[in-house]
Amino acid sequence: MSQQQPLLTMKGITKRYGGVLALSNADLEIMPGRIHAVLGENGAGKSTLIKVMAGVVKPDEGHMALAGHDVSFATPAAANAAGIVCVFQELSLIPDLSVADNIVISQPPTRAGVINRAEQRRIAEQALADAGASDIHPSALVRDLPLSRRQIVEIAKALARKPKVLILDEATSALTATDVQKVFAVIKRLRNEGKAIVYISHRMHEIAELADDCTVFRNGRKISTFTAGSKTDSEVVELMIGREYKNVFPPKGNVALTGAPAIACRHLSWAGRLNDISLSVHPGEVVGLGGLDGQGQRELLLALFGVLRGVSGKVERDGLPTSIRDPSRARLPQSGMALIPEDRKTEGLMLPMSIGDNLCFSALDRVSSRGVLDRGAVARKIQEMIDLLQIKVASPDLPVSSLSGGNQQKVVIAKWLMNEPRVVLLNDPTRGIDVGTKQEIYALLRRLADSGVAILFYSTDYDELIGCCDRVMVMYGGAIVRELAGEAITEHALVASALNINEGAVHG
Amino acid sequence: MVEWRYWFAENRNTLLAVLMFVVMFAIYAGNHPAGFTANVVQTAANKATLLAFVAMAQALVIITSGIDLSVGMVLTLANCVASWIVVGTGLETTLGILGVLATGALCGAVNGLIVIFGRLQPIVTTIATGAMFYGIALFLRPFPGGSVNETLADFMTGKAFGFFPMSFVALGAVVLAIWVPYSRSVIGRAAYAAGSSESAAYMSGMPVKLAKFTAYVLSGLLAAIGGLYLTFFSYTGEAAYASGNTYTLFSIAAVVLGGVSLMGGRGSAIGAIFGALAFRTIGDLLFVFDFDPLWQPLFQGVVLLFAVSISAFGLFRVRNKLDWFP
């Protein structure tokens, strides 16, 4: 440890939301020239901690000091002005403005009260270059950029503010592997320039690569701060979940695959983004979709669920040809399909509505007769699902937005389980979710499979594909390039086929 | 991609509005018995300018993802105020004009303060304040009457250099004085940001409240300029309820025709102006083709619906149904 003074000190920070204690008497010291990883399950208080740092929420108790002087921020703008800049998990870009507009957004260069476009352009180009993304055009509209590029713009925007303390909250969750490496290089350069960096991620290998110091939070309390590398991964995970970290993945099933596949497609193609895809999933099977992000995995799931138009090829359900043209048909008992979408906040949940309402949306016909809801049945079903998935709720009448990310995801899954689907499609269901909840989701998937449900599961996490799936289809450029089964599903094989190179090349 | 493509992408809706107006006006002028003469242009310009001011007013608020249903009533109120005070000597007239503009800005400020600090829905707030503004207008002019400085009125509705409609000069001056600086200022950018994603704008530390307030104030101001122009055309003040409401509804139609998104964050006041011009031309097309005036509302509605659906044609090409939802 260096003998330097900490750049940012937080002491005794406490924050309550209603009756819930989000952060309790938390201390944190951030050193200049070091990367400080903050770890914890979702709902552990990390997000609140960062929001306090960045001036988004005011703490109920405690104080903060920046370079030895007491500070308190009323607004994000005040924190920015003091040199604390946060790249939030939820993107803070304005979709209808250009990249350059967004980068200079809080302090655009002006001349006589009017924004100086030439200067703005220069700043934006510099910031994009600093973020290793000179290929993004400053005049492009943000809404025309893919998610991964937007996240880079978000980072460039933070860099343009010349931060002393840079907070990255799950800033790499939507990035492709090449972009992650670029961002890592940027972060390391900032560290060498003496900036303090607070880094939050659920990906352990990212933390292993970047962090100098680690602090673990659990249930709103700081549990421990230690130098990176002084504890093993499994020790760290134990600190995070507060119980012994056993095998995360449940044992795989041994279901005999007989009869017709629950769902199968033949020569499926769509708009040049899906090319001649044939696959089948039997009841009781968990089949993974692997590959680099954006190789058509999402589109495949959407196509099976009837969201895409102009799909060619055949789809069979229990061996019978079907054509599902709309999600409202896919969910009917004769189709019995469910899709857990990628973005729970926009496609999975109606955020302002209650937890109970959200749980019922896909299964309203099961709890109503002749168009009238049976309130008793609704309440029973809701409780059943909350128990089944162990969703931590104070009351099902609270808005679903009040739940932590992991519990929100459980609501999305539960809402479809209420429909008793026979085919479950999942689109990266554990992104941005804590270890404990992940473990519960894995166990749930296996239980579903054991009860005869067919599961098709896209994940960006190789460990998940290895740990959960009976077979994995690796996609590249909208086509399935490799099928791996059983013991052949290794990280090595997944990476190699994801890059669409033959395996020998990786050894070399 | 090259630079101009980005520029085109950003301004596509506005350019479409301009194109639509040009096409409609060409049909109009080509079939008008008098042809494309200075008089045809001037008549059309005078009729369209009023709506253009109100459409600009509406556009400013809609860009922040609000809506101002009081613009027509602000126009009516400004008309009634103007019929009292925009008279007399040059100095008196000037003070009178300033008084009318201040009235409009004040109306806008009231709307803005209630929407921002009262956190009420803009749609309900402005229905209520609109009724209030009309009430005041009725109090000022229970019966049509009053007068205006006619020298000024004739000048403002006449021709510049003997051929160019003066009302367009005024419209252009207002665009240069209000819209151009506004759209290039930090406040203006914050207004777009607030309409596009208010939470992201707040998190980025933008002056969201100030931007919305400014939008409402400018909206009131522009509607008052519209009211002033109405007085120049009519020489009188009248608290006309139906015409106030019509202006409000037409302003929304014009804004949509002008490519301003009702969701906020997209479009420009320039687009709204051309939307207004196009909308007026729709009405005039009828006379050119010698239809019975009884057909006008029906015809206007059909053409409007058709024009608005042009922008929806893109939805047929959408192959991922999720793209239907903004």
PDB file of N, CA and C in Angstrom, chain A residues 42-116:
ATOM      1  N   ASN A  42     -26.011  -8.133  -6.114  1.00  0.00           N
ATOM      2  CA  ASN A  42     -26.960  -7.047  -6.358  1.00  0.00           C
ATOM      3  C   ASN A  42     -27.761  -6.819  -5.089  1.00  0.00           C
ATOM      4  N   GLY A  43     -28.001  -5.555  -4.773  1.00  0.00           N
ATOM      5  CA  GLY A  43     -28.713  -5.255  -3.545  1.00  0.00           C
ATOM      6  C   GLY A  43     -27.786  -5.177  -2.346  1.00  0.00           C
ATOM      7  N   ALA A  44     -26.466  -5.303  -2.574  1.00  0.00           N
ATOM      8  CA  ALA A  44     -25.529  -5.245  -1.453  1.00  0.00           C
ATOM      9  C   ALA A  44     -25.246  -3.809  -1.040  1.00  0.00           C
ATOM     10  N   GLY A  45     -25.632  -2.851  -1.875  1.00  0.00           N
ATOM     11  CA  GLY A  45     -25.415  -1.450  -1.524  1.00  0.00           C
ATOM     12  C   GLY A  45     -24.396  -0.751  -2.406  1.00  0.00           C
ATOM     13  N   LYS A  46     -23.849  -1.492  -3.389  1.00  0.00           N
ATOM     14  CA  LYS A  46     -22.847  -0.873  -4.263  1.00  0.00           C
ATOM     15  C   LYS A  46     -23.433   0.302  -5.034  1.00  0.00           C
ATOM     16  N   SER A  47     -24.605   0.084  -5.630  1.00  0.00           N
ATOM     17  CA  SER A  47     -25.202   1.131  -6.460  1.00  0.00           C
ATOM     18  C   SER A  47     -25.476   2.371  -5.627  1.00  0.00           C
ATOM     19  N   THR A  48     -25.994   2.173  -4.416  1.00  0.00           N
ATOM     20  CA  THR A  48     -26.283   3.318  -3.550  1.00  0.00           C
ATOM     21  C   THR A  48     -24.999   4.057  -3.218  1.00  0.00           C
ATOM     22  N   LEU A  49     -23.951   3.301  -2.922  1.00  0.00           N
ATOM     23  CA  LEU A  49     -22.662   3.901  -2.589  1.00  0.00           C
ATOM     24  C   LEU A  49     -22.196   4.818  -3.720  1.00  0.00           C
ATOM     25  N   ILE A  50     -22.295   4.300  -4.924  1.00  0.00           N
ATOM     26  CA  ILE A  50     -21.846   5.077  -6.074  1.00  0.00           C
ATOM     27  C   ILE A  50     -22.721   6.294  -6.288  1.00  0.00           C
ATOM     28  N   LYS A  51     -24.015   6.104  -6.096  1.00  0.00           N
ATOM     29  CA  LYS A  51     -24.917   7.234  -6.295  1.00  0.00           C
ATOM     30  C   LYS A  51     -24.619   8.339  -5.289  1.00  0.00           C
ATOM     31  N   VAL A  52     -24.221   7.953  -4.081  1.00  0.00           N
ATOM     32  CA  VAL A  52     -23.831   8.965  -3.083  1.00  0.00           C
ATOM     33  C   VAL A  52     -22.587   9.695  -3.577  1.00  0.00           C
ATOM     34  N   MET A  53     -21.588   8.915  -4.023  1.00  0.00           N
ATOM     35  CA  MET A  53     -20.346   9.514  -4.525  1.00  0.00           C
ATOM     36  C   MET A  53     -20.614  10.496  -5.641  1.00  0.00           C
ATOM     37  N   ALA A  54     -21.532  10.119  -6.538  1.00  0.00           N
ATOM     38  CA  ALA A  54     -21.739  10.886  -7.766  1.00  0.00           C
ATOM     39  C   ALA A  54     -22.800  11.963  -7.602  1.00  0.00           C
ATOM     40  N   GLY A  55     -23.311  12.141  -6.371  1.00  0.00           N
ATOM     41  CA  GLY A  55     -24.265  13.221  -6.132  1.00  0.00           C
ATOM     42  C   GLY A  55     -25.671  12.938  -6.603  1.00  0.00           C
ATOM     43  N   VAL A  56     -25.988  11.676  -6.912  1.00  0.00           N
ATOM     44  CA  VAL A  56     -27.343  11.366  -7.373  1.00  0.00           C
ATOM     45  C   VAL A  56     -28.291  11.248  -6.189  1.00  0.00           C
ATOM     46  N   VAL A  57     -27.821  10.642  -5.087  1.00  0.00           N
ATOM     47  CA  VAL A  57     -28.646  10.607  -3.877  1.00  0.00           C
ATOM     48  C   VAL A  57     -27.861  11.232  -2.729  1.00  0.00           C
ATOM     49  N   LYS A  58     -28.591  11.800  -1.794  1.00  0.00           N
ATOM     50  CA  LYS A  58     -27.950  12.364  -0.605  1.00  0.00           C
ATOM     51  C   LYS A  58     -27.996  11.335   0.512  1.00  0.00           C
ATOM     52  N   PRO A  59     -26.862  11.107   1.184  1.00  0.00           N
ATOM     53  CA  PRO A  59     -26.882  10.148   2.284  1.00  0.00           C
ATOM     54  C   PRO A  59     -27.639  10.721   3.488  1.00  0.00           C
ATOM     55  N   ASP A  60     -28.248   9.811   4.278  1.00  0.00           N
ATOM     56  CA  ASP A  60     -28.935  10.270   5.488  1.00  0.00           C
ATOM     57  C   ASP A  60     -27.920  10.648   6.560  1.00  0.00           C
ATOM     58  N   GLU A  61     -26.820   9.901   6.624  1.00  0.00           N
ATOM     59  CA  GLU A  61     -25.780  10.182   7.610  1.00  0.00           C
ATOM     60  C   GLU A  61     -24.436  10.017   6.949  1.00  0.00           C
ATOM     61  N   GLY A  62     -23.402  10.496   7.650  1.00  0.00           N
ATOM     62  CA  GLY A  62     -22.040  10.292   7.176  1.00  0.00           C
ATOM     63  C   GLY A  62     -21.524  11.453   6.367  1.00  0.00           C
ATOM     64  N   HIS A  63     -20.215  11.457   6.117  1.00  0.00           N
ATOM     65  CA  HIS A  63     -19.676  12.530   5.298  1.00  0.00           C
ATOM     66  C   HIS A  63     -18.581  12.036   4.368  1.00  0.00           C
ATOM     67  N   MET A  64     -18.287  12.871   3.389  1.00  0.00           N
ATOM     68  CA  MET A  64     -17.315  12.558   2.345  1.00  0.00           C
ATOM     69  C   MET A  64     -16.262  13.637   2.328  1.00  0.00           C
ATOM     70  N   ALA A  65     -15.036  13.250   2.031  1.00  0.00           N
ATOM     71  CA  ALA A  65     -13.980  14.247   1.872  1.00  0.00           C
ATOM     72  C   ALA A  65     -13.232  13.969   0.579  1.00  0.00           C
ATOM     73  N   LEU A  66     -12.989  15.029  -0.185  1.00  0.00           N
ATOM     74  CA  LEU A  66     -12.235  14.902  -1.431  1.00  0.00           C
ATOM     75  C   LEU A  66     -10.923  15.652  -1.236  1.00  0.00           C
ATOM     76  N   ALA A  67      -9.818  14.939  -1.357  1.00  0.00           N
ATOM     77  CA  ALA A  67      -8.481  15.511  -1.140  1.00  0.00           C
ATOM     78  C   ALA A  67      -8.419  16.270   0.180  1.00  0.00           C
ATOM     79  N   GLY A  68      -8.997  15.691   1.237  1.00  0.00           N
ATOM     80  CA  GLY A  68      -8.886  16.276   2.567  1.00  0.00           C
ATOM     81  C   GLY A  68      -9.941  17.310   2.911  1.00  0.00           C
ATOM     82  N   HIS A  69     -10.747  17.745   1.938  1.00  0.00           N
ATOM     83  CA  HIS A  69     -11.775  18.747   2.232  1.00  0.00           C
ATOM     84  C   HIS A  69     -13.147  18.089   2.233  1.00  0.00           C
ATOM     85  N   ASP A  70     -13.947  18.437   3.240  1.00  0.00           N
ATOM     86  CA  ASP A  70     -15.302  17.895   3.295  1.00  0.00           C
ATOM     87  C   ASP A  70     -16.112  18.374   2.098  1.00  0.00           C
ATOM     88  N   VAL A  71     -16.842  17.432   1.492  1.00  0.00           N
ATOM     89  CA  VAL A  71     -17.692  17.805   0.365  1.00  0.00           C
ATOM     90  C   VAL A  71     -19.054  17.151   0.520  1.00  0.00           C
ATOM     91  N   SER A  72     -20.077  17.773  -0.065  1.00  0.00           N
ATOM     92  CA  SER A  72     -21.349  17.066  -0.237  1.00  0.00           C
ATOM     93  C   SER A  72     -21.956  17.594  -1.520  1.00  0.00           C
ATOM     94  N   PHE A  73     -22.489  16.683  -2.303  1.00  0.00           N
ATOM     95  CA  PHE A  73     -22.965  17.054  -3.630  1.00  0.00           C
ATOM     96  C   PHE A  73     -24.477  17.021  -3.678  1.00  0.00           C
ATOM     97  N   ALA A  74     -25.057  18.122  -4.128  1.00  0.00           N
ATOM     98  CA  ALA A  74     -26.520  18.179  -4.221  1.00  0.00           C
ATOM     99  C   ALA A  74     -27.006  17.560  -5.520  1.00  0.00           C
ATOM    100  N   THR A  75     -26.211  17.652  -6.565  1.00  0.00           N
ATOM    101  CA  THR A  75     -26.622  17.159  -7.883  1.00  0.00           C
ATOM    102  C   THR A  75     -25.439  16.455  -8.545  1.00  0.00           C
ATOM    103  N   PRO A  76     -25.728  15.635  -9.567  1.00  0.00           N
ATOM    104  CA  PRO A  76     -24.623  15.021 -10.320  1.00  0.00           C
ATOM    105  C   PRO A  76     -23.690  16.083 -10.892  1.00  0.00           C
ATOM    106  N   ALA A  77     -24.253  17.242 -11.269  1.00  0.00           N
ATOM    107  CA  ALA A  77     -23.432  18.296 -11.846  1.00  0.00           C
ATOM    108  C   ALA A  77     -22.391  18.779 -10.843  1.00  0.00           C
ATOM    109  N   ALA A  78     -22.782  18.875  -9.572  1.00  0.00           N
ATOM    110  CA  ALA A  78     -21.849  19.337  -8.543  1.00  0.00           C
ATOM    111  C   ALA A  78     -20.696  18.344  -8.374  1.00  0.00           C
ATOM    112  N   ALA A  79     -21.037  17.052  -8.403  1.00  0.00           N
ATOM    113  CA  ALA A  79     -19.994  16.030  -8.276  1.00  0.00           C
ATOM    114  C   ALA A  79     -19.057  16.086  -9.474  1.00  0.00           C
ATOM    115  N   ASN A  80     -19.620  16.268 -10.662  1.00  0.00           N
ATOM    116  CA  ASN A  80     -18.796  16.381 -11.864  1.00  0.00           C
ATOM    117  C   ASN A  80     -17.838  17.556 -11.754  1.00  0.00           C
ATOM    118  N   ALA A  81     -18.361  18.677 -11.269  1.00  0.00           N
ATOM    119  CA  ALA A  81     -17.544  19.875 -11.169  1.00  0.00           C
ATOM    120  C   ALA A  81     -16.373  19.638 -10.221  1.00  0.00           C
ATOM    121  N   ALA A  82     -16.604  18.805  -9.190  1.00  0.00           N
ATOM    122  CA  ALA A  82     -15.535  18.522  -8.235  1.00  0.00           C
ATOM    123  C   ALA A  82     -14.557  17.479  -8.779  1.00  0.00           C
ATOM    124  N   GLY A  83     -14.878  16.871  -9.910  1.00  0.00           N
ATOM    125  CA  GLY A  83     -13.955  15.919 -10.513  1.00  0.00           C
ATOM    126  C   GLY A  83     -14.326  14.471 -10.300  1.00  0.00           C
ATOM    127  N   ILE A  84     -15.538  14.217  -9.805  1.00  0.00           N
ATOM    128  CA  ILE A  84     -15.986  12.825  -9.655  1.00  0.00           C
ATOM    129  C   ILE A  84     -16.976  12.538 -10.777  1.00  0.00           C
ATOM    130  N   VAL A  85     -16.616  11.627 -11.645  1.00  0.00           N
ATOM    131  CA  VAL A  85     -17.448  11.352 -12.808  1.00  0.00           C
ATOM    132  C   VAL A  85     -17.795   9.873 -12.832  1.00  0.00           C
ATOM    133  N   CYS A  86     -19.048   9.596 -13.080  1.00  0.00           N
ATOM    134  CA  CYS A  86     -19.501   8.205 -13.041  1.00  0.00           C
ATOM    135  C   CYS A  86     -20.017   7.765 -14.404  1.00  0.00           C
ATOM    136  N   VAL A  87     -19.601   6.587 -14.822  1.00  0.00           N
ATOM    137  CA  VAL A  87     -20.202   5.954 -15.995  1.00  0.00           C
ATOM    138  C   VAL A  87     -21.229   4.977 -15.455  1.00  0.00           C
ATOM    139  N   PHE A  88     -22.493   5.327 -15.602  1.00  0.00           N
ATOM    140  CA  PHE A  88     -23.523   4.523 -14.963  1.00  0.00           C
ATOM    141  C   PHE A  88     -23.857   3.284 -15.779  1.00  0.00           C
ATOM    142  N   GLN A  89     -24.397   2.310 -15.054  1.00  0.00           N
ATOM    143  CA  GLN A  89     -24.811   1.059 -15.678  1.00  0.00           C
ATOM    144  C   GLN A  89     -25.958   1.330 -16.651  1.00  0.00           C
ATOM    145  N   GLU A  90     -26.926   2.123 -16.191  1.00  0.00           N
ATOM    146  CA  GLU A  90     -27.979   2.532 -17.107  1.00  0.00           C
ATOM    147  C   GLU A  90     -27.410   3.692 -17.910  1.00  0.00           C
ATOM    148  N   LEU A  91     -27.471   3.562 -19.196  1.00  0.00           N
ATOM    149  CA  LEU A  91     -26.817   4.549 -20.027  1.00  0.00           C
ATOM    150  C   LEU A  91     -27.454   5.920 -19.830  1.00  0.00           C
ATOM    151  N   SER A  92     -26.614   6.937 -19.800  1.00  0.00           N
ATOM    152  CA  SER A  92     -27.119   8.283 -19.581  1.00  0.00           C
ATOM    153  C   SER A  92     -27.008   9.114 -20.847  1.00  0.00           C
ATOM    154  N   LEU A  93     -26.977   8.449 -22.003  1.00  0.00           N
ATOM    155  CA  LEU A  93     -26.870   9.193 -23.257  1.00  0.00           C
ATOM    156  C   LEU A  93     -28.251   9.618 -23.739  1.00  0.00           C
ATOM    157  N   ILE A  94     -28.264  10.733 -24.478  1.00  0.00           N
ATOM    158  CA  ILE A  94     -29.515  11.222 -25.055  1.00  0.00           C
ATOM    159  C   ILE A  94     -29.609  10.654 -26.470  1.00  0.00           C
ATOM    160  N   PRO A  95     -30.561   9.760 -26.725  1.00  0.00           N
ATOM    161  CA  PRO A  95     -30.570   9.058 -28.009  1.00  0.00           C
ATOM    162  C   PRO A  95     -30.716   9.963 -29.229  1.00  0.00           C
ATOM    163  N   ASP A  96     -31.446  11.080 -29.111  1.00  0.00           N
ATOM    164  CA  ASP A  96     -31.711  11.902 -30.288  1.00  0.00           C
ATOM    165  C   ASP A  96     -30.638  12.946 -30.572  1.00  0.00           C
ATOM    166  N   LEU A  97     -29.598  12.976 -29.765  1.00  0.00           N
ATOM    167  CA  LEU A  97     -28.503  13.917 -30.029  1.00  0.00           C
ATOM    168  C   LEU A  97     -27.316  13.157 -30.612  1.00  0.00           C
ATOM    169  N   SER A  98     -26.405  13.900 -31.228  1.00  0.00           N
ATOM    170  CA  SER A  98     -25.254  13.253 -31.847  1.00  0.00           C
ATOM    171  C   SER A  98     -24.225  12.856 -30.781  1.00  0.00           C
ATOM    172  N   VAL A  99     -23.280  12.037 -31.196  1.00  0.00           N
ATOM    173  CA  VAL A  99     -22.229  11.585 -30.293  1.00  0.00           C
ATOM    174  C   VAL A  99     -21.488  12.779 -29.696  1.00  0.00           C
ATOM    175  N   ALA A 100     -21.126  13.734 -30.561  1.00  0.00           N
ATOM    176  CA  ALA A 100     -20.395  14.912 -30.076  1.00  0.00           C
ATOM    177  C   ALA A 100     -21.249  15.722 -29.097  1.00  0.00           C
ATOM    178  N   ASP A 101     -22.525  15.904 -29.419  1.00  0.00           N
ATOM    179  CA  ASP A 101     -23.423  16.623 -28.509  1.00  0.00           C
ATOM    180  C   ASP A 101     -23.427  15.963 -27.144  1.00  0.00           C
ATOM    181  N   ASN A 102     -23.472  14.635 -27.146  1.00  0.00           N
ATOM    182  CA  ASN A 102     -23.538  13.901 -25.895  1.00  0.00           C
ATOM    183  C   ASN A 102     -22.244  14.009 -25.101  1.00  0.00           C
ATOM    184  N   ILE A 103     -21.123  13.978 -25.799  1.00  0.00           N
ATOM    185  CA  ILE A 103     -19.847  13.983 -25.084  1.00  0.00           C
ATOM    186  C   ILE A 103     -19.654  15.291 -24.323  1.00  0.00           C
ATOM    187  N   VAL A 104     -20.053  16.402 -24.915  1.00  0.00           N
ATOM    188  CA  VAL A 104     -19.824  17.688 -24.248  1.00  0.00           C
ATOM    189  C   VAL A 104     -21.050  18.133 -23.452  1.00  0.00           C
ATOM    190  N   ILE A 105     -21.975  17.205 -23.221  1.00  0.00           N
ATOM    191  CA  ILE A 105     -23.309  17.636 -22.828  1.00  0.00           C
ATOM    192  C   ILE A 105     -23.378  18.508 -21.580  1.00  0.00           C
ATOM    193  N   SER A 106     -22.578  18.211 -20.562  1.00  0.00           N
ATOM    194  CA  SER A 106     -22.779  18.996 -19.347  1.00  0.00           C
ATOM    195  C   SER A 106     -22.097  20.350 -19.420  1.00  0.00           C
ATOM    196  N   GLN A 107     -21.047  20.464 -20.228  1.00  0.00           N
ATOM    197  CA  GLN A 107     -20.384  21.765 -20.349  1.00  0.00           C
ATOM    198  C   GLN A 107     -19.971  22.020 -21.785  1.00  0.00           C
ATOM    199  N   PRO A 108     -20.926  22.299 -22.635  1.00  0.00           N
ATOM    200  CA  PRO A 108     -20.568  22.520 -24.031  1.00  0.00           C
ATOM    201  C   PRO A 108     -19.725  23.796 -24.164  1.00  0.00           C
ATOM    202  N   PRO A 109     -18.748  23.799 -25.079  1.00  0.00           N
ATOM    203  CA  PRO A 109     -17.976  25.017 -25.297  1.00  0.00           C
ATOM    204  C   PRO A 109     -18.872  26.061 -25.966  1.00  0.00           C
ATOM    205  N   THR A 110     -18.878  27.265 -25.450  1.00  0.00           N
ATOM    206  CA  THR A 110     -19.754  28.274 -26.041  1.00  0.00           C
ATOM    207  C   THR A 110     -18.952  29.503 -26.449  1.00  0.00           C
ATOM    208  N   ARG A 111     -19.532  30.208 -27.408  1.00  0.00           N
ATOM    209  CA  ARG A 111     -18.974  31.490 -27.799  1.00  0.00           C
ATOM    210  C   ARG A 111     -20.161  32.417 -27.918  1.00  0.00           C
ATOM    211  N   ALA A 112     -20.171  33.466 -27.134  1.00  0.00           N
ATOM    212  CA  ALA A 112     -21.287  34.428 -27.108  1.00  0.00           C
ATOM    213  C   ALA A 112     -22.622  33.715 -26.864  1.00  0.00           C
ATOM    214  N   GLY A 113     -22.604  32.740 -25.944  1.00  0.00           N
ATOM    215  CA  GLY A 113     -23.842  32.075 -25.560  1.00  0.00           C
ATOM    216  C   GLY A 113     -24.297  30.983 -26.506  1.00  0.00           C
ATOM    217  N   VAL A 114     -23.618  30.869 -27.642  1.00  0.00           N
ATOM    218  CA  VAL A 114     -24.003  29.866 -28.621  1.00  0.00           C
ATOM    219  C   VAL A 114     -22.940  28.771 -28.637  1.00  0.00           C
ATOM    220  N   ILE A 115     -23.397  27.519 -28.769  1.00  0.00           N
ATOM    221  CA  ILE A 115     -22.454  26.411 -28.727  1.00  0.00           C
ATOM    222  C   ILE A 115     -21.476  26.489 -29.901  1.00  0.00           C
ATOM    223  N   ASN A 116     -20.199  26.380 -29.580  1.00  0.00           N
ATOM    224  CA  ASN A 116     -19.145  26.447 -30.587  1.00  0.00           C
ATOM    225  C   ASN A 116     -18.943  25.057 -31.183  1.00  0.00           C
TER     226      ASN A 116
END
